[in-house]
Tab-separated table of C-alpha atoms and ligand atoms in Angstrom:
chain	number	residue	atom	x	y	z
A	24	MET	CA	-10.980	27.842	-5.889
A	25	PRO	CA	-12.090	26.124	-2.454
A	26	THR	CA	-12.696	28.249	0.491
A	27	GLY	CA	-12.813	25.477	2.544
A	28	TYR	CA	-10.762	24.538	5.464
A	29	PHE	CA	-9.590	20.371	5.485
A	30	ILE	CA	-8.838	19.742	9.006
A	31	THR	CA	-7.765	16.200	9.247
A	32	LEU	CA	-7.303	14.433	12.907
A	33	GLU	CA	-4.779	11.290	13.356
A	34	GLY	CA	-2.966	9.432	15.812
A	35	GLY	CA	-2.644	5.131	17.038
A	36	GLU	CA	-5.811	3.111	18.487
A	37	GLY	CA	-7.874	4.673	21.131
A	38	ALA	CA	-6.356	7.981	20.457
A	39	GLY	CA	-9.740	10.002	21.070
A	40	LYS	CA	-9.995	11.062	17.317
A	41	THR	CA	-13.603	10.744	17.378
A	42	THR	CA	-14.485	12.085	20.767
A	43	LEU	CA	-12.127	15.257	19.920
A	44	LEU	CA	-14.172	15.916	15.978
A	45	THR	CA	-17.241	15.863	17.882
A	46	HIS	CA	-16.700	18.602	20.085
A	47	LEU	CA	-14.408	20.901	17.378
A	48	ALA	CA	-17.860	20.521	14.986
A	49	ARG	CA	-20.447	20.903	17.802
A	50	LYS	CA	-18.440	24.085	18.353
A	51	LEU	CA	-18.169	25.085	14.983
A	52	GLU	CA	-21.526	24.834	14.385
A	53	THR	CA	-22.472	26.473	17.216
A	54	LEU	CA	-20.572	29.687	16.053
A	55	GLY	CA	-22.892	28.846	12.399
A	56	HIS	CA	-19.826	27.547	10.695
A	57	PRO	CA	-20.782	25.124	8.058
A	58	THR	CA	-19.300	21.977	8.804
A	59	LEU	CA	-19.288	18.597	7.343
A	60	THR	CA	-17.598	15.570	9.799
A	61	THR	CA	-16.327	12.608	7.639
A	62	ARG	CA	-14.174	9.630	8.701
A	63	GLU	CA	-11.515	7.435	6.502
A	64	PRO	CA	-12.083	4.445	5.956
A	65	GLY	CA	-15.644	4.732	5.134
A	66	GLY	CA	-16.695	8.701	4.432
A	67	THR	CA	-18.988	7.428	1.019
A	68	PRO	CA	-21.388	5.090	0.332
A	69	LEU	CA	-18.382	2.888	-1.363
A	70	GLY	CA	-16.422	3.826	1.768
A	71	ASN	CA	-18.721	1.874	3.975
A	72	ILE	CA	-18.286	-1.395	1.857
A	73	LEU	CA	-14.991	-1.013	1.977
A	74	ARG	CA	-14.625	-0.642	5.487
A	75	GLN	CA	-16.447	-3.424	6.623
A	76	LEU	CA	-13.642	-5.395	4.548
A	77	LEU	CA	-10.766	-4.174	6.088
A	78	LEU	CA	-12.186	-3.828	9.261
A	79	GLU	CA	-13.789	-7.663	9.394
A	80	SER	CA	-11.348	-10.228	7.239
A	81	ASP	CA	-9.054	-11.729	8.697
A	82	ARG	CA	-6.513	-12.013	6.323
A	83	LEU	CA	-5.715	-9.499	3.607
A	84	ALA	CA	-2.633	-9.434	2.077
A	85	PRO	CA	-0.825	-6.045	3.090
A	86	THR	CA	-0.360	-4.815	-0.400
A	87	THR	CA	-4.669	-5.536	-1.370
A	88	GLU	CA	-5.185	-3.026	2.166
A	89	LEU	CA	-3.097	-0.579	0.993
A	90	LEU	CA	-4.980	-0.732	-2.398
A	91	LEU	CA	-8.637	-0.550	-0.734
A	92	TYR	CA	-7.489	2.102	1.540
A	93	ALA	CA	-6.412	3.993	-1.500
A	94	ALA	CA	-9.663	2.888	-3.488
A	95	ASP	CA	-11.555	4.322	-0.472
A	96	ARG	CA	-10.187	7.969	-0.068
A	97	ALA	CA	-10.212	8.397	-3.713
A	98	GLU	CA	-13.908	7.865	-3.873
A	99	HIS	CA	-13.862	10.181	-0.215
A	100	VAL	CA	-12.266	12.887	-1.955
A	101	SER	CA	-13.714	13.330	-5.371
A	102	GLN	CA	-17.209	12.528	-4.228
A	103	THR	CA	-17.690	14.237	-0.458
A	104	ILE	CA	-14.602	16.391	1.035
A	105	GLN	CA	-13.533	18.662	-2.496
A	106	PRO	CA	-17.233	18.885	-2.874
A	107	ALA	CA	-17.410	20.350	0.908
A	108	LEU	CA	-14.562	22.290	0.553
A	109	ASN	CA	-15.503	24.019	-2.739
A	110	GLY	CA	-18.900	24.756	-0.901
A	111	GLY	CA	-16.804	26.377	1.414
A	112	LYS	CA	-17.375	23.917	4.298
A	113	ILE	CA	-14.960	23.109	7.221
A	114	VAL	CA	-14.181	19.179	6.929
A	115	LEU	CA	-13.117	17.722	10.084
A	116	CYS	CA	-12.274	14.293	9.037
A	117	ASP	CA	-11.008	11.322	10.964
A	118	ARG	CA	-8.018	9.953	9.564
A	119	TYR	CA	-6.475	10.529	5.806
A	120	THR	CA	-3.225	9.661	4.030
A	121	ASP	CA	-1.243	10.077	7.646
A	122	SER	CA	-2.929	7.044	8.053
A	123	THR	CA	-1.464	5.082	5.508
A	124	VAL	CA	1.694	6.664	5.704
A	125	ALA	CA	1.740	5.165	9.379
A	126	TYR	CA	-0.117	1.952	9.317
A	127	GLN	CA	1.098	0.357	5.817
A	128	GLY	CA	3.907	2.242	5.657
A	129	TYR	CA	5.713	1.563	9.093
A	130	GLY	CA	3.279	-0.080	10.224
A	131	ARG	CA	3.304	-2.813	7.306
A	132	GLN	CA	6.377	-2.048	5.860
A	133	LEU	CA	5.624	-1.177	2.998
A	134	ASP	CA	7.525	1.275	0.950
A	135	LEU	CA	6.897	4.436	1.594
A	136	ASP	CA	7.586	6.129	-1.673
A	137	LEU	CA	4.933	3.984	-3.269
A	138	ILE	CA	2.557	5.058	-0.606
A	139	GLN	CA	3.268	8.710	-1.606
A	140	GLN	CA	2.923	8.192	-5.294
A	141	LEU	CA	-0.517	6.146	-4.392
A	142	ASN	CA	-1.905	9.053	-1.888
A	143	GLN	CA	-1.165	11.510	-4.238
A	144	ILE	CA	-3.026	9.639	-6.878
A	145	ALA	CA	-6.014	8.988	-4.837
A	146	THR	CA	-6.027	12.445	-3.524
A	147	CYS	CA	-5.771	14.599	-6.805
A	148	GLY	CA	-2.739	16.346	-4.770
A	149	LEU	CA	-5.586	17.650	-1.407
A	150	ALA	CA	-3.249	17.559	1.161
A	151	PRO	CA	-5.056	18.585	4.948
A	152	HIS	CA	-4.462	22.324	5.721
A	153	LEU	CA	-4.315	21.816	9.385
A	154	THR	CA	-4.233	17.758	10.517
A	155	PHE	CA	-4.252	17.235	14.861
A	156	TRP	CA	-1.666	14.481	15.009
A	157	LEU	CA	-3.164	12.997	19.146
A	158	ASP	CA	-0.071	11.301	20.656
A	159	LEU	CA	-1.007	8.648	23.047
A	160	PRO	CA	1.023	6.253	24.838
A	161	VAL	CA	0.460	2.750	22.391
A	162	GLU	CA	-0.466	0.652	25.580
A	163	THR	CA	-3.122	3.814	26.835
A	164	GLY	CA	-4.745	3.730	23.242
A	165	LEU	CA	-5.106	-0.025	23.161
A	166	LYS	CA	-6.149	-0.386	26.566
A	167	ARG	CA	-8.539	2.521	25.830
A	168	ALA	CA	-10.336	0.655	22.727
A	169	GLY	CA	-10.510	-2.465	24.695
A	170	ASP	CA	-12.359	-1.132	27.295
A	171	ARG	CA	-15.274	0.404	24.915
A	172	ALA	CA	-15.239	-2.682	23.257
A	173	LYS	CA	-15.758	-4.641	26.417
A	174	ASN	CA	-18.099	-2.150	27.931
A	175	MET	CA	-20.498	-2.389	24.349
A	176	GLY	CA	-20.126	-6.085	24.209
A	177	GLN	CA	-17.840	-6.419	21.306
A	178	SER	CA	-14.753	-8.047	20.408
A	179	LEU	CA	-11.621	-5.875	19.174
A	180	ASP	CA	-11.450	-5.144	15.080
A	181	ARG	CA	-8.311	-7.173	13.147
A	182	LEU	CA	-5.920	-4.547	13.859
A	183	GLU	CA	-6.618	-3.660	17.346
A	184	GLN	CA	-5.899	-7.449	18.086
A	185	THR	CA	-2.026	-6.973	15.545
A	186	PRO	CA	1.060	-7.072	17.896
A	187	LEU	CA	2.067	-4.477	20.220
A	188	ASP	CA	5.251	-4.060	17.830
A	189	PHE	CA	3.397	-3.110	14.642
A	190	HIS	CA	1.435	-0.355	16.946
A	191	HIS	CA	4.856	0.757	17.910
A	192	ARG	CA	5.613	1.495	14.572
A	193	LEU	CA	3.102	3.492	13.316
A	194	HIS	CA	3.465	6.068	16.330
A	195	HIS	CA	6.920	5.958	15.639
A	196	GLY	CA	5.514	6.662	12.118
A	197	PHE	CA	3.376	9.766	13.493
A	198	ARG	CA	6.221	11.101	15.383
A	199	GLN	CA	8.185	10.626	11.704
A	200	LEU	CA	5.185	12.278	9.828
A	201	ALA	CA	5.246	15.553	12.768
A	202	GLU	CA	8.484	16.040	12.436
A	203	GLN	CA	8.979	16.132	8.548
A	204	ASN	CA	5.184	18.409	8.330
A	205	GLY	CA	5.852	21.068	11.151
A	206	ASP	CA	3.653	23.322	9.834
A	207	ARG	CA	0.816	21.157	8.670
A	208	ILE	CA	0.802	18.519	11.808
A	209	ALA	CA	0.012	19.985	15.501
A	210	ARG	CA	0.702	17.610	17.854
A	211	LEU	CA	-2.368	17.324	20.915
A	212	ASP	CA	-0.763	15.852	24.022
A	213	ALA	CA	-3.585	13.008	23.914
A	214	THR	CA	-3.319	11.884	27.688
A	215	GLN	CA	-5.437	14.874	28.869
A	216	PRO	CA	-8.986	14.503	29.552
A	217	PRO	CA	-11.386	15.248	26.579
A	218	ASP	CA	-12.226	18.587	27.421
A	219	CYS	CA	-8.824	19.903	27.890
A	220	LEU	CA	-7.877	18.151	24.652
A	221	ALA	CA	-10.942	19.967	22.955
A	222	THR	CA	-9.798	23.231	24.644
A	223	ALA	CA	-6.354	22.962	23.169
A	224	ALA	CA	-7.533	21.712	19.924
A	225	TRP	CA	-9.693	24.906	20.240
A	226	VAL	CA	-6.777	27.352	20.765
A	227	LEU	CA	-4.260	26.165	17.718
A	228	LEU	CA	-7.594	26.443	15.417
A	229	THR	CA	-8.612	29.647	16.272
A	230	THR	CA	-4.708	30.794	16.851
A	231	ARG	CA	-4.606	29.858	12.926
A	232	TRP	CA	-7.652	31.313	11.590
A	233	PRO	CA	-8.838	33.965	14.057
A	234	GLU	CA	-12.177	34.071	11.804
A	235	LEU	CA	-13.471	30.545	13.101
A	236	ALA	CA	-13.487	32.121	16.526
A	237	GLN	CA	-16.642	34.474	15.350
A	238	THR	CA	-19.797	33.298	14.342
A	239	ALA	CA	-20.281	32.681	10.547
A	240	GLN	CA	-22.745	35.874	10.476
A	241	SER	CA	-19.830	38.150	11.895
A	242	ARG	CA	-17.075	37.495	9.309
A	243	SER	CA	-17.986	40.102	6.402
A	244	THR	CA	-15.481	37.933	3.959
A	245	PRO	CA	-15.152	34.157	2.531
A	246	ALA	CA	-13.249	31.699	4.180
A	247	GLN	CA	-9.604	32.138	3.099
A	248	PRO	CA	-7.363	29.455	4.488
B	27	T5A	N1	-6.104	2.418	8.217
B	27	T5A	C1	-7.036	3.721	8.115
B	27	T5A	C2	-5.401	2.239	8.305
B	27	T5A	O1	-4.553	1.315	8.356
B	27	T5A	N2	-4.951	3.046	7.007
B	27	T5A	C3	-5.926	3.948	6.541
B	27	T5A	O2	-5.038	4.249	5.660
B	27	T5A	C4	-6.804	4.226	7.216
B	27	T5A	C5	-7.605	5.700	6.998
B	27	T5A	C6	-9.774	2.765	11.747
B	27	T5A	C7	-8.876	1.765	11.182
B	27	T5A	O3	-8.186	1.740	9.739
B	27	T5A	C8	-6.901	1.856	10.001
B	27	T5A	C9	-6.571	2.320	11.383
B	27	T5A	C10	-7.367	1.859	12.044
B	27	T5A	O4	-7.214	0.866	12.642
B	27	T5A	P1	-11.452	2.872	12.959
B	27	T5A	O5	-12.658	1.763	14.139
B	27	T5A	O6	-11.906	3.987	12.632
B	27	T5A	O7	-10.459	2.411	12.269
B	27	T5A	O8	-10.824	3.225	14.106
B	27	T5A	P2	-10.083	4.469	14.847
B	27	T5A	O9	-9.826	5.296	13.943
B	27	T5A	O10	-8.665	3.888	15.953
B	27	T5A	O11	-10.932	5.061	15.883
B	27	T5A	P3	-10.929	4.606	17.475
B	27	T5A	O12	-12.296	4.648	17.639
B	27	T5A	O13	-10.448	3.058	18.002
B	27	T5A	O14	-10.301	5.510	18.549
B	27	T5A	P4	-10.173	7.583	18.170
B	27	T5A	O15	-11.482	7.757	17.475
B	27	T5A	O16	-9.155	7.826	18.321
B	27	T5A	O17	-11.205	6.962	20.080
B	27	T5A	P5	-12.562	7.718	20.366
B	27	T5A	O18	-12.266	9.027	20.703
B	27	T5A	O19	-13.373	6.172	19.776
B	27	T5A	O20	-11.927	7.384	22.033
B	27	T5A	C11	-11.541	5.662	22.550
B	27	T5A	C12	-12.239	5.511	23.773
B	27	T5A	O21	-11.038	6.346	24.824
B	27	T5A	C13	-12.654	7.225	25.536
B	27	T5A	C14	-13.538	7.069	24.582
B	27	T5A	O22	-14.763	7.296	25.336
B	27	T5A	C15	-13.526	6.216	23.975
B	27	T5A	O23	-14.334	5.357	25.039
B	27	T5A	N3	-11.399	8.215	25.035
B	27	T5A	C16	-10.837	8.854	26.351
B	27	T5A	N4	-10.235	8.572	26.980
B	27	T5A	C17	-9.735	9.227	28.078
B	27	T5A	N5	-9.160	10.766	27.673
B	27	T5A	C18	-9.935	11.143	26.464
B	27	T5A	N6	-8.887	12.485	26.233
B	27	T5A	C19	-10.492	10.367	25.621
B	27	T5A	N7	-10.903	10.297	24.583
B	27	T5A	C20	-11.599	9.530	24.248
Protein backbone atom coordinates (compact mmCIF):
# COMPACT_ATOMS: atom_id res chain seq x y z
CA MET A 1 0.00 0.00 0.00
CA PRO A 2 1.69 3.31 -1.07
CA THR A 3 2.29 5.67 1.84
CA GLY A 4 3.74 8.69 0.02
CA TYR A 5 2.17 11.88 -1.24
CA PHE A 6 1.91 12.56 -4.97
CA ILE A 7 1.79 16.25 -5.85
CA THR A 8 1.86 17.64 -9.39
CA LEU A 9 2.34 21.15 -10.72
CA GLU A 10 0.60 22.20 -13.91
CA GLY A 11 0.19 25.26 -16.08
CA GLY A 12 1.06 26.86 -19.40
CA GLU A 13 4.49 27.94 -20.64
CA GLY A 14 6.55 30.01 -18.18
CA ALA A 15 3.88 29.74 -15.44
CA GLY A 16 6.52 29.33 -12.70
CA LYS A 17 6.12 25.61 -11.93
CA THR A 18 9.80 24.80 -11.73
CA THR A 19 10.44 27.81 -9.48
CA LEU A 20 7.59 26.82 -7.14
CA LEU A 21 8.59 23.16 -7.12
CA THR A 22 12.12 24.14 -6.03
CA HIS A 23 10.71 26.29 -3.18
CA LEU A 24 8.42 23.51 -1.94
CA ALA A 25 11.10 20.83 -2.14
CA ARG A 26 13.54 22.99 -0.18
CA LYS A 27 10.96 23.62 2.53
CA LEU A 28 9.98 19.95 2.82
CA GLU A 29 13.60 18.81 2.88
CA THR A 30 14.43 21.36 5.58
CA LEU A 31 11.75 19.72 7.71
CA GLY A 32 13.33 16.34 7.01
CA HIS A 33 10.58 14.93 4.79
CA PRO A 34 11.95 12.52 2.17
CA THR A 35 11.14 14.28 -1.10
CA LEU A 36 11.63 13.43 -4.77
CA THR A 37 11.45 16.12 -7.44
CA THR A 38 10.87 15.01 -10.99
CA ARG A 39 9.38 16.18 -14.27
CA GLU A 40 7.63 15.19 -17.48
CA PRO A 41 8.85 14.70 -20.02
CA GLY A 42 12.24 13.55 -18.80
CA GLY A 43 11.95 11.89 -15.39
CA THR A 44 13.97 8.78 -16.39
CA PRO A 45 16.96 8.04 -18.66
CA LEU A 46 14.58 6.99 -21.46
CA GLY A 47 12.45 10.03 -20.67
CA ASN A 48 15.42 12.32 -21.23
CA ILE A 49 15.87 10.91 -24.72
CA LEU A 50 12.13 11.32 -25.40
CA ARG A 51 12.24 14.86 -23.99
CA GLN A 52 14.93 15.80 -26.46
CA LEU A 53 12.90 14.34 -29.33
CA LEU A 54 9.71 16.04 -28.20
CA LEU A 55 11.11 19.50 -27.52
CA GLU A 56 13.58 19.68 -30.39
CA SER A 57 11.75 18.10 -33.35
CA ASP A 58 9.86 20.67 -35.35
CA ARG A 59 7.44 18.47 -37.31
CA LEU A 60 6.02 15.67 -35.18
CA ALA A 61 2.53 14.45 -36.09
CA PRO A 62 0.16 15.20 -33.18
CA THR A 63 -0.52 11.48 -32.61
CA THR A 64 3.20 10.71 -32.55
CA GLU A 65 3.65 13.46 -29.98
CA LEU A 66 0.80 12.06 -27.86
CA LEU A 67 2.26 8.55 -27.90
CA LEU A 68 5.75 9.76 -27.00
CA TYR A 69 4.37 11.64 -23.96
CA ALA A 70 2.49 8.46 -22.98
CA ALA A 71 5.66 6.34 -23.33
CA ASP A 72 7.59 8.83 -21.21
CA ARG A 73 4.86 8.67 -18.54
CA ALA A 74 4.60 4.85 -18.50
CA GLU A 75 8.34 4.61 -17.87
CA HIS A 76 8.26 7.44 -15.34
CA VAL A 77 5.42 5.97 -13.28
CA SER A 78 6.84 2.45 -13.16
CA GLN A 79 10.53 3.31 -12.68
CA THR A 80 10.42 6.50 -10.61
CA ILE A 81 7.10 7.70 -9.21
CA GLN A 82 5.49 4.51 -7.95
CA PRO A 83 8.66 3.19 -6.25
CA ALA A 84 9.15 6.54 -4.51
CA LEU A 85 5.54 6.56 -3.28
CA ASN A 86 5.87 2.96 -2.13
CA GLY A 87 8.89 4.11 -0.12
CA GLY A 88 6.83 6.82 1.60
CA LYS A 89 8.35 9.80 -0.25
CA ILE A 90 6.70 13.06 -1.16
CA VAL A 91 6.84 13.20 -4.95
CA LEU A 92 6.74 16.66 -6.52
CA CYS A 93 6.27 16.30 -10.26
CA ASP A 94 6.52 19.13 -12.81
CA ARG A 95 3.65 18.25 -15.24
CA TYR A 96 1.70 14.98 -15.48
CA THR A 97 -1.53 13.76 -17.09
CA ASP A 98 -3.32 17.14 -16.99
CA SER A 99 -0.65 18.53 -19.35
CA THR A 100 -1.54 15.89 -21.93
CA VAL A 101 -5.24 16.72 -21.64
CA ALA A 102 -4.52 20.46 -21.95
CA TYR A 103 -1.78 20.40 -24.62
CA GLN A 104 -2.65 17.40 -26.79
CA GLY A 105 -6.40 17.46 -26.06
CA TYR A 106 -7.39 21.12 -25.97
CA GLY A 107 -4.28 22.51 -27.69
CA ARG A 108 -3.79 19.97 -30.52
CA GLN A 109 -7.49 19.06 -30.45
CA LEU A 110 -6.97 15.29 -30.26
CA ASP A 111 -9.81 13.15 -28.93
CA LEU A 112 -10.23 13.72 -25.18
CA ASP A 113 -11.63 10.24 -24.48
CA LEU A 114 -8.69 8.63 -26.24
CA ILE A 115 -6.30 10.76 -24.17
CA GLN A 116 -8.03 9.74 -20.93
CA GLN A 117 -7.68 6.07 -21.91
CA LEU A 118 -4.03 6.50 -22.82
CA ASN A 119 -3.35 8.34 -19.55
CA GLN A 120 -5.01 5.48 -17.70
CA ILE A 121 -2.82 2.91 -19.47
CA ALA A 122 0.40 4.88 -18.98
CA THR A 123 -0.20 5.54 -15.28
CA CYS A 124 -1.86 2.21 -14.34
CA GLY A 125 -4.49 4.48 -12.77
CA LEU A 126 -2.05 6.40 -10.55
CA ALA A 127 -3.57 9.87 -10.02
CA PRO A 128 -2.00 12.74 -8.05
CA HIS A 129 -3.32 13.36 -4.52
CA LEU A 130 -3.01 17.11 -5.11
CA THR A 131 -2.33 19.26 -8.17
CA PHE A 132 -1.36 22.92 -8.17
CA TRP A 133 -2.56 24.70 -11.30
CA LEU A 134 -0.51 27.85 -11.79
CA ASP A 135 -2.99 30.09 -13.55
CA LEU A 136 -1.23 32.82 -15.51
CA PRO A 137 -2.35 34.88 -18.53
CA VAL A 138 -0.89 33.29 -21.66
CA GLU A 139 0.92 36.44 -22.78
CA THR A 140 2.64 36.85 -19.40
CA GLY A 141 3.86 33.24 -19.40
CA LEU A 142 5.19 33.47 -22.95
CA LYS A 143 6.94 36.74 -22.12
CA ARG A 144 8.58 35.16 -19.06
CA ALA A 145 9.71 32.16 -21.13
CA GLY A 146 10.94 34.48 -23.90
CA ASP A 147 12.88 36.73 -21.49
CA ARG A 148 14.48 33.74 -19.84
CA ALA A 149 15.54 32.28 -23.21
CA LYS A 150 16.97 35.65 -24.25
CA ASN A 151 18.90 36.02 -20.98
CA MET A 152 20.39 32.56 -21.44
CA GLY A 153 21.19 33.18 -25.12
CA GLN A 154 18.80 30.35 -26.15
CA SER A 155 16.07 30.15 -28.76
CA LEU A 156 12.48 29.34 -27.73
CA ASP A 157 11.53 25.67 -27.93
CA ARG A 158 8.99 24.33 -30.43
CA LEU A 159 5.89 24.72 -28.26
CA GLU A 160 6.79 28.18 -27.06
CA GLN A 161 6.86 29.23 -30.73
CA THR A 162 3.38 27.76 -31.42
CA PRO A 163 0.62 30.27 -32.38
CA LEU A 164 -1.12 32.16 -29.59
CA ASP A 165 -4.54 30.54 -30.07
CA PHE A 166 -2.98 27.14 -29.22
CA HIS A 167 -1.86 28.56 -25.86
CA HIS A 168 -5.31 30.09 -25.23
CA ARG A 169 -6.95 26.73 -25.94
CA LEU A 170 -4.70 24.90 -23.51
CA HIS A 171 -5.26 27.56 -20.85
CA HIS A 172 -8.99 26.97 -21.30
CA GLY A 173 -8.27 23.23 -20.95
CA PHE A 174 -6.57 23.71 -17.59
CA ARG A 175 -9.53 25.79 -16.43
CA GLN A 176 -11.95 23.03 -17.47
CA LEU A 177 -9.85 20.44 -15.66
CA ALA A 178 -9.77 22.56 -12.49
CA GLU A 179 -13.56 22.95 -12.61
CA GLN A 180 -14.09 19.22 -13.15
CA ASN A 181 -11.60 18.10 -10.46
CA GLY A 182 -12.10 20.64 -7.69
CA ASP A 183 -11.21 18.13 -4.99
CA ARG A 184 -7.79 17.46 -6.53
CA ILE A 185 -6.76 20.63 -8.39
CA ALA A 186 -5.98 23.82 -6.46
CA ARG A 187 -5.76 26.99 -8.54
CA LEU A 188 -2.96 29.41 -7.69
CA ASP A 189 -2.77 32.97 -8.96
CA ALA A 190 0.60 32.72 -10.71
CA THR A 191 0.89 36.48 -11.30
CA GLN A 192 2.11 36.75 -7.69
CA PRO A 193 5.84 37.10 -7.00
CA PRO A 194 7.59 33.74 -6.42
CA ASP A 195 7.73 34.07 -2.61
CA CYS A 196 4.00 34.88 -2.31
CA LEU A 197 3.13 32.01 -4.62
CA ALA A 198 5.26 29.63 -2.56
CA THR A 199 3.56 30.79 0.64
CA ALA A 200 0.09 30.30 -0.88
CA ALA A 201 1.02 26.78 -2.03
CA TRP A 202 2.55 25.93 1.35
CA VAL A 203 -0.62 27.02 3.17
CA LEU A 204 -2.75 24.85 0.88
CA LEU A 205 -0.40 21.90 1.29
CA THR A 206 -0.22 22.04 5.07
CA THR A 207 -3.94 22.72 5.46
CA ARG A 208 -4.55 19.50 3.61
CA TRP A 209 -1.79 17.58 5.41
CA PRO A 210 -0.96 19.34 8.72
CA GLU A 211 1.68 16.70 9.49
CA LEU A 212 3.88 18.14 6.71
CA ALA A 213 4.25 21.42 8.60
CA GLN A 214 6.04 19.50 11.38
CA THR A 215 9.51 18.01 11.21
CA ALA A 216 9.58 14.43 9.99
CA GLN A 217 11.00 13.31 13.35
CA SER A 218 8.02 14.73 15.24
CA ARG A 219 5.53 12.74 13.16
CA SER A 220 4.49 9.75 15.20
CA THR A 221 2.82 7.79 12.39
CA PRO A 222 3.84 7.20 8.75
CA ALA A 223 2.43 9.55 6.11
CA GLN A 224 -1.14 8.64 5.06
CA PRO A 225 -2.56 10.94 2.35
N1 LIG B 1 3.98 18.81 -22.64
C1 LIG B 1 4.32 18.15 -21.49
C2 LIG B 1 2.93 18.37 -23.42
O1 LIG B 1 2.65 18.96 -24.48
N2 LIG B 1 2.22 17.28 -23.02
C3 LIG B 1 2.53 16.58 -21.89
O2 LIG B 1 1.86 15.56 -21.57
C4 LIG B 1 3.62 17.04 -21.08
C5 LIG B 1 3.99 16.30 -19.82
C6 LIG B 1 7.74 20.68 -21.45
C7 LIG B 1 6.85 20.88 -22.64
O3 LIG B 1 6.14 19.69 -22.88
C8 LIG B 1 4.78 19.97 -23.06
C9 LIG B 1 4.54 21.22 -22.28
C10 LIG B 1 5.83 21.98 -22.42
O4 LIG B 1 5.75 22.77 -23.56
P1 LIG B 1 9.47 22.30 -20.37
O5 LIG B 1 10.76 22.86 -20.87
O6 LIG B 1 9.52 21.38 -19.21
O7 LIG B 1 8.76 21.59 -21.57
O8 LIG B 1 8.51 23.52 -20.24
P2 LIG B 1 7.63 24.03 -19.09
O9 LIG B 1 7.14 22.91 -18.25
O10 LIG B 1 6.62 24.94 -19.69
O11 LIG B 1 8.69 24.80 -18.24
P3 LIG B 1 9.04 26.30 -18.23
O12 LIG B 1 10.40 26.33 -17.62
O13 LIG B 1 8.87 26.98 -19.55
O14 LIG B 1 7.97 26.93 -17.27
P4 LIG B 1 7.79 26.86 -15.72
O15 LIG B 1 8.58 25.75 -15.13
O16 LIG B 1 6.36 26.89 -15.47
O17 LIG B 1 8.42 28.25 -15.26
P5 LIG B 1 9.78 28.59 -14.49
O18 LIG B 1 9.63 28.37 -13.05
O19 LIG B 1 10.91 27.93 -15.19
O20 LIG B 1 9.80 30.15 -14.72
C11 LIG B 1 9.89 30.72 -16.01
C12 LIG B 1 10.54 32.13 -15.88
O21 LIG B 1 9.69 32.97 -15.13
C13 LIG B 1 10.32 33.39 -13.91
C14 LIG B 1 11.52 32.46 -13.72
O22 LIG B 1 12.57 33.10 -13.05
C15 LIG B 1 11.89 32.09 -15.15
O23 LIG B 1 12.73 33.07 -15.71
N3 LIG B 1 9.33 33.25 -12.84
C16 LIG B 1 8.59 34.23 -12.36
N4 LIG B 1 8.56 35.55 -12.65
C17 LIG B 1 7.65 36.30 -11.95
N5 LIG B 1 6.81 35.82 -11.00
C18 LIG B 1 6.83 34.50 -10.68
N6 LIG B 1 6.00 34.01 -9.74
C19 LIG B 1 7.74 33.66 -11.38
N7 LIG B 1 8.01 32.34 -11.30
C20 LIG B 1 8.97 32.10 -12.21
